[in-house]
């Protein structure tokens, strides 16, 4: 029986009730995030305009976070480099773990900088330390804090700071399961809405299409169950542009929810040939996120066809908004919503729901409990055991 159709009691018996519900509710959360953006738009625009008027030269926008929160930046930066206000901003994704460990490798004292901090709880030691270190190093620094927990340390620090714009995500996006799901997708969507130069009407269409597609993922779980019936011990995710960034989050979900019982790898569609392809064996499922950009899509389809032709994988699956446009001779997981073909970073959100569902199914299949997958307790929902060393300028 499909997991999303099981009763709450049945899911609880599998240790999957929290994670299954948090994956399923994401389309509702995206609508809430959209409404929050509309309510806050004037405040957001005024905050950014004030920085533009004061800054000399381009303003660095650094998207930062740890783990899944870092992958938000990896997913949106390629798209924003094409569609954001690149005359005013440069967009970069730098993990808090990198900033804290080697501040002067990534921060410049003289650069006008906006540090956009992504955090589910806002209590991770690296997240707090990255803000502190940046405040010490950069003279002209502003902050945007995008977090899911009003009571977290980052949110509390931002609340009364005029140079720190606090954007709280929908309350239910503060995932209670081990793996980040709704927190990732809501923070990604909110950052896109802030920095994408698309019109409000276009953004509304994107969100509406995302919601339709997200609900279709839940409705089409049976197709994913069928794909995952055969034995497999490895999963690979590939993509291009923003969807290459998304592969990191997709593979992490498998790694987390199966506690490493399913080996994983990620790469770009073109980069995969340069060595990583040797990871594939007859127990490997290869998923390729297919870009809607006509030019870029060719490279995604090329690697799909190559792996299928080589007959080296158990299965090669295209995850695509439009199976007709992808024209892959093998198996595709597609959607009925095609009137609005989503740009890559927005497309990432219904696509990540596919990856989350694959991870949920895989976790149950290997006998793990998705809500508490780390039986040893060596990996925690909020990172523990981190020593933050004092940094002096």
Coordinates of C-alpha atoms in Angstrom, one line a residue:
X1 CA 0.0 0.0 0.0
X2 CA 1.2 3.5 -0.8
X3 CA 2.7 5.3 2.2
X4 CA 0.7 8.5 1.6
X5 CA -2.5 6.5 1.7
X6 CA -1.7 4.7 4.9
X7 CA -3.5 5.7 8.1
X8 CA -1.7 7.8 10.7
X9 CA -1.5 4.7 12.9
X10 CA 0.0 2.6 10.1
X11 CA 2.6 5.3 9.5
X12 CA 3.4 5.6 13.2
X13 CA 4.1 1.8 13.3
X14 CA 6.6 2.3 10.5
X15 CA 8.2 5.3 12.3
X16 CA 7.3 7.4 9.3
X17 CA 4.3 9.5 10.3
X18 CA 6.1 12.8 10.8
X19 CA 8.2 12.6 7.7
X20 CA 5.3 11.4 5.4
X21 CA 3.1 14.2 6.6
X22 CA 5.8 16.9 6.3
X23 CA 6.5 15.9 2.7
X24 CA 2.8 15.8 1.8
X25 CA 1.9 19.2 3.2
X26 CA 4.5 21.2 1.3
X27 CA 2.2 22.5 -1.5
X28 CA 0.1 24.1 1.3
X29 CA 3.2 25.6 2.8
X30 CA 4.3 27.1 -0.5
X31 CA 1.0 28.9 -0.7
X32 CA 1.6 30.2 2.9
X33 CA 5.1 31.3 1.9
X34 CA 3.7 33.1 -1.1
X35 CA 1.2 35.0 1.0
X36 CA 3.9 36.0 3.5
X37 CA 6.0 37.3 0.6
X38 CA 3.1 39.4 -0.6
X39 CA 2.6 40.8 2.9
X40 CA 6.2 41.6 3.3
X41 CA 7.1 42.7 -0.2
X42 CA 7.1 46.5 0.5
X43 CA 9.3 46.0 3.6
X44 CA 11.7 43.7 1.6
X45 CA 11.9 46.1 -1.4
X46 CA 12.6 49.1 1.0
X47 CA 15.3 47.1 2.8
X48 CA 17.1 46.3 -0.5
X49 CA 16.6 49.8 -1.9
X50 CA 18.2 51.3 1.2
X51 CA 21.3 49.1 0.7
X52 CA 21.5 49.9 -3.0
X53 CA 21.4 53.7 -2.3
X54 CA 24.2 53.4 0.3
X55 CA 26.5 50.9 -1.4
X56 CA 29.4 51.7 -3.6
X57 CA 29.8 49.1 -6.4
X58 CA 28.0 45.8 -6.6
X59 CA 26.6 44.3 -3.5
X60 CA 27.6 40.7 -2.7
X61 CA 24.6 38.5 -1.8
X62 CA 26.0 35.5 0.0
X63 CA 23.5 32.7 0.6
X64 CA 24.6 30.6 3.6
X65 CA 23.6 27.7 5.7
X66 CA 24.8 24.3 6.8
X67 CA 23.9 20.9 5.2
X68 CA 20.5 21.2 3.6
X69 CA 20.3 24.9 4.3
X70 CA 23.5 25.4 2.3
X71 CA 21.9 23.6 -0.6
X72 CA 19.3 26.3 -0.8
X73 CA 21.9 28.6 -2.1
X74 CA 23.4 26.0 -4.4
X75 CA 20.0 25.5 -6.0
X76 CA 19.0 29.2 -6.5
X77 CA 22.3 30.9 -7.4
X78 CA 22.6 29.5 -11.0
X79 CA 19.1 30.7 -11.8
X80 CA 19.6 34.1 -10.1
X81 CA 22.7 34.7 -12.1
X82 CA 20.5 34.7 -15.1
X83 CA 17.3 36.3 -13.8
X84 CA 18.3 38.4 -10.8
X85 CA 19.4 42.0 -10.7
X86 CA 23.0 41.3 -11.6
X87 CA 23.7 45.0 -12.3
X88 CA 23.2 45.6 -8.6
X89 CA 24.1 42.2 -6.9
X90 CA 26.4 39.3 -7.3
X91 CA 25.0 36.0 -6.1
X92 CA 27.1 33.4 -4.3
X93 CA 26.4 30.3 -2.2
X94 CA 28.9 29.7 0.6
X95 CA 28.2 27.3 3.4
X96 CA 28.4 28.5 7.0
X97 CA 30.8 25.7 7.7
X98 CA 33.2 27.2 5.2
X99 CA 32.8 30.8 6.4
X100 CA 33.4 29.8 10.1
X101 CA 36.4 27.6 9.4
X102 CA 38.2 30.1 7.1
X103 CA 36.6 33.5 7.2
X104 CA 39.1 35.4 5.1
X105 CA 38.9 32.9 2.3
X106 CA 35.3 34.0 1.7
X107 CA 34.7 37.4 3.2
X108 CA 36.1 40.7 2.2
X109 CA 36.3 43.7 4.6
X110 CA 35.5 46.3 1.9
X111 CA 32.7 44.6 0.0
X112 CA 29.2 45.7 0.6
X113 CA 27.6 42.4 1.6
X114 CA 24.2 40.9 2.4
X115 CA 24.5 37.7 4.3
X116 CA 21.3 35.6 3.7
X117 CA 21.2 33.0 6.5
X118 CA 19.0 30.0 5.9
X119 CA 18.2 27.9 9.0
X120 CA 15.4 25.5 10.1
X121 CA 15.9 25.9 13.8
X122 CA 18.4 28.8 13.8
X123 CA 20.3 27.1 16.6
X124 CA 23.0 25.3 14.8
X125 CA 26.4 26.5 16.2
X126 CA 27.8 27.2 12.7
X127 CA 24.8 29.3 11.7
X128 CA 25.2 31.6 14.8
X129 CA 29.0 31.7 14.4
X130 CA 28.9 32.6 10.7
X131 CA 26.8 35.7 11.5
X132 CA 29.2 36.7 14.3
X133 CA 32.3 36.2 12.2
X134 CA 30.8 38.1 9.3
X135 CA 30.0 41.0 11.6
X136 CA 33.7 41.1 12.7
X137 CA 35.1 40.9 9.2
X138 CA 32.9 43.0 6.9
X139 CA 32.5 46.7 7.4
X140 CA 29.3 47.2 5.4
X141 CA 27.2 44.2 6.2
X142 CA 23.5 43.7 6.2
X143 CA 21.6 40.5 7.0
X144 CA 18.5 38.7 5.8
X145 CA 17.5 35.9 8.1
X146 CA 15.2 33.3 6.6
X147 CA 14.3 30.7 9.3
X148 CA 11.5 28.5 10.3
X149 CA 11.7 28.9 14.1
X150 CA 10.6 32.2 15.7
X151 CA 12.2 31.1 19.0
X152 CA 15.5 30.2 17.4
X153 CA 18.7 32.1 18.2
X154 CA 19.0 33.6 14.7
X155 CA 15.4 34.8 14.7
X156 CA 15.8 36.3 18.2
X157 CA 19.0 38.1 17.2
X158 CA 17.4 39.5 14.1
X159 CA 14.1 40.7 15.7
X160 CA 15.3 44.0 17.0
X161 CA 18.1 44.7 14.5
X162 CA 17.3 47.3 11.8
X163 CA 20.1 46.0 9.6
X164 CA 18.8 42.4 9.7
X165 CA 15.6 41.6 7.8
X166 CA 13.8 38.7 9.5
X167 CA 11.5 36.5 7.4
X168 CA 9.8 33.7 9.2
X169 CA 8.7 30.7 7.2
X170 CA 5.3 29.0 7.7
X171 CA 5.1 27.6 11.2
X172 CA 4.6 24.0 10.0
X173 CA 7.8 24.3 7.9
X174 CA 9.8 23.9 11.1
X175 CA 10.1 20.2 10.4
X176 CA 9.9 17.9 13.4
X177 CA 11.2 14.9 11.5
X178 CA 14.9 14.3 11.2
X179 CA 15.3 15.3 7.6
X180 CA 14.6 18.8 6.4
X181 CA 11.7 18.8 3.8
X182 CA 9.3 21.7 4.0
X183 CA 11.9 23.9 5.6
X184 CA 14.2 23.5 2.5
X185 CA 11.4 24.1 0.0
X186 CA 9.9 27.1 1.8
X187 CA 13.3 28.8 2.3
X188 CA 14.2 28.2 -1.3
X189 CA 10.9 29.6 -2.6
X190 CA 11.1 32.7 -0.4
X191 CA 14.6 33.6 -1.5
X192 CA 13.6 33.2 -5.1
X193 CA 10.6 35.5 -4.6
X194 CA 12.9 38.1 -3.0
X195 CA 15.6 38.2 -5.7
X196 CA 14.0 37.1 -8.9
X197 CA 13.2 40.0 -11.2
X198 CA 10.2 38.2 -12.7
X199 CA 6.9 40.2 -12.2
X200 CA 4.5 39.5 -9.3
X201 CA 2.1 38.0 -11.8
X202 CA 4.7 35.6 -13.2
X203 CA 5.8 34.6 -9.7
X204 CA 2.1 33.9 -8.9
X205 CA 1.9 31.6 -12.0
X206 CA 5.1 29.8 -11.0
X207 CA 3.8 29.2 -7.4
X208 CA 0.4 28.0 -8.6
X209 CA 2.0 25.6 -11.1
X210 CA 4.4 24.3 -8.4
X211 CA 1.5 23.6 -6.1
X212 CA -0.3 21.6 -8.7
X213 CA 2.8 19.6 -9.5
X214 CA 3.6 19.0 -5.8
X215 CA 0.1 17.5 -5.3
X216 CA 0.7 15.3 -8.3
X217 CA 3.8 13.9 -6.7
X218 CA 1.6 12.6 -3.8
X219 CA -1.0 11.3 -6.2
X220 CA 1.6 9.5 -8.3
X221 CA 3.4 7.7 -5.5
X222 CA 2.4 4.4 -7.0
X223 CA 4.7 5.0 -10.0
X224 CA 7.6 5.6 -7.7
X225 CA 6.8 2.5 -5.7
X226 CA 6.9 0.5 -8.9
X227 CA 10.3 2.0 -9.9
X228 CA 11.6 1.1 -6.4
X229 CA 10.3 -2.5 -6.3
X230 CA 13.4 -4.1 -7.9
X231 CA 16.5 -4.6 -5.7
X232 CA 18.9 -1.6 -5.6
X233 CA 21.7 -0.5 -3.3
X234 CA 22.7 2.7 -4.9
X235 CA 21.0 5.9 -6.1
X236 CA 22.4 8.6 -8.3
X237 CA 20.9 12.1 -8.9
X238 CA 22.0 14.2 -11.9
X239 CA 20.9 17.6 -13.3
X240 CA 22.1 20.8 -14.9
X241 CA 22.1 24.5 -13.7
X242 CA 20.0 24.9 -10.6
X243 CA 19.0 21.3 -10.8
X244 CA 22.6 20.3 -10.5
X245 CA 22.5 22.2 -7.2
X246 CA 19.4 20.3 -6.2
X247 CA 21.1 16.9 -6.7
X248 CA 23.0 17.6 -3.5
X249 CA 19.9 17.8 -1.4
X250 CA 18.2 14.9 -3.3
X251 CA 21.1 12.5 -2.5
X252 CA 21.4 13.7 1.1
X253 CA 17.8 12.8 1.7
X254 CA 18.6 9.2 0.7
X255 CA 21.7 9.1 2.8
X256 CA 19.9 10.5 5.9
X257 CA 16.7 8.5 5.8
X258 CA 18.4 5.2 5.0
X259 CA 21.3 5.9 7.4
X260 CA 23.7 5.1 4.6
X261 CA 22.2 1.7 3.8
X262 CA 21.7 3.0 0.3
X263 CA 24.8 4.5 -1.2
X264 CA 24.4 7.8 -3.0
X265 CA 26.1 10.1 -5.5
X266 CA 25.3 13.4 -7.1
X267 CA 26.8 15.3 -10.1
X268 CA 25.9 17.5 -13.0
X269 CA 24.6 15.8 -16.1
X270 CA 27.8 16.6 -18.1
X271 CA 30.2 16.2 -15.2
X272 CA 29.1 12.6 -14.5
X273 CA 31.1 11.1 -17.3
X274 CA 34.4 12.3 -15.9
X275 CA 34.9 9.5 -13.5
X276 CA 31.8 9.4 -11.3
X277 CA 30.0 7.3 -13.8
X278 CA 32.1 4.4 -12.6
X279 CA 29.9 4.4 -9.5
X280 CA 27.0 2.9 -11.5
X281 CA 26.4 -0.9 -11.4
X282 CA 23.5 -3.2 -12.0
X283 CA 22.1 -2.3 -8.5
X284 CA 22.0 1.4 -9.2
X285 CA 19.0 3.6 -10.0
X286 CA 20.0 6.8 -11.8
X287 CA 17.5 9.7 -11.6
X288 CA 18.1 12.8 -13.9
X289 CA 16.3 16.1 -13.2
X290 CA 15.5 17.4 -16.7
X291 CA 15.7 21.1 -17.2
X292 CA 13.0 23.0 -19.0
X293 CA 15.5 25.2 -20.8
X294 CA 15.5 23.9 -24.4
X295 CA 19.3 24.1 -24.8
X296 CA 20.2 22.7 -21.4
X297 CA 17.7 19.9 -21.6
X298 CA 19.7 18.4 -24.4
X299 CA 22.5 17.5 -22.1
X300 CA 20.2 16.0 -19.5
X301 CA 18.6 13.7 -22.2
X302 CA 22.1 12.9 -23.6
X303 CA 23.2 11.4 -20.3
X304 CA 19.9 9.6 -19.8
X305 CA 20.2 7.9 -23.2
X306 CA 23.9 7.1 -22.7
X307 CA 23.4 5.3 -19.5
X308 CA 20.3 3.5 -20.8
X309 CA 22.3 2.5 -23.9
X310 CA 25.3 1.3 -21.9
X311 CA 22.9 -1.0 -19.9
X312 CA 25.0 -0.4 -16.7
X313 CA 22.3 0.7 -14.3
X314 CA 19.3 -1.2 -12.9
X315 CA 17.1 1.7 -14.0
X316 CA 17.6 5.2 -15.5
X317 CA 14.7 7.5 -14.8
X318 CA 13.9 11.0 -16.2
X319 CA 12.2 13.3 -13.7
X320 CA 10.6 15.9 -16.0
X321 CA 7.7 18.3 -16.1
X322 CA 6.9 17.3 -19.7
X323 CA 7.7 13.7 -20.9
X324 CA 6.8 14.8 -24.4
X325 CA 9.3 17.5 -24.6
X326 CA 12.0 15.4 -22.9
X327 CA 11.5 12.7 -25.5
X328 CA 13.5 10.1 -23.5
X329 CA 13.1 6.5 -24.8
X330 CA 13.2 5.1 -21.3
X331 CA 11.1 5.6 -18.2
X332 CA 10.0 9.1 -17.1
X333 CA 8.3 10.4 -14.0
X334 CA 6.2 13.3 -15.4
X335 CA 3.5 15.7 -14.6
X336 CA 0.2 16.8 -16.3
X337 CA 0.8 20.5 -15.6
X338 CA 2.4 21.8 -18.8
X339 CA 0.7 25.2 -19.5
X340 CA 3.5 27.0 -17.6
X341 CA 6.9 25.4 -18.0
X342 CA 8.7 26.3 -14.7
X343 CA 12.1 27.9 -14.7
X344 CA 14.7 25.6 -13.2
X345 CA 14.8 26.9 -9.6
X346 CA 11.0 26.8 -9.2
X347 CA 11.0 23.4 -11.0
X348 CA 13.4 22.2 -8.2
X349 CA 10.6 22.3 -5.6
X350 CA 8.2 19.8 -7.0
X351 CA 11.2 17.8 -8.2
X352 CA 12.6 17.7 -4.6
X353 CA 9.3 16.3 -3.5
X354 CA 9.9 13.4 -5.9
X355 CA 13.4 12.9 -4.3
X356 CA 12.0 13.1 -0.8
X357 CA 9.4 10.5 -1.6
X358 CA 12.0 8.2 -3.1
X359 CA 14.0 8.6 0.1
X360 CA 11.0 7.9 2.3
X361 CA 10.1 4.7 0.4
X362 CA 13.8 3.6 0.4
X363 CA 14.0 4.2 4.2
X364 CA 11.0 1.9 4.8
X365 CA 12.3 -0.6 2.3
X366 CA 15.7 -1.1 4.1
X367 CA 13.9 -1.4 7.5
X368 CA 14.7 2.0 8.8
X369 CA 12.5 4.5 10.6
X370 CA 12.4 7.7 8.6
X371 CA 11.4 9.9 11.5
X372 CA 14.4 8.8 13.6
X373 CA 16.8 7.3 11.0
X374 CA 20.1 7.5 12.9
X375 CA 19.8 4.6 15.3
X376 CA 23.3 5.3 16.8
X377 CA 22.4 8.9 17.5
X378 CA 25.7 10.0 15.9
X379 CA 23.8 12.3 13.6
X380 CA 21.3 14.7 15.1
X381 CA 18.4 16.9 13.9
X382 CA 20.3 19.9 15.2
X383 CA 24.0 19.5 15.0
X384 CA 25.8 18.9 18.3
X385 CA 29.3 18.6 19.5
X386 CA 30.7 21.5 17.5
X387 CA 33.4 23.6 19.0
X388 CA 33.4 27.2 17.8
X389 CA 36.8 28.7 18.2
X390 CA 37.1 32.5 18.9
X391 CA 37.9 34.5 15.9
X392 CA 39.8 37.7 16.3
X393 CA 40.2 40.3 13.5

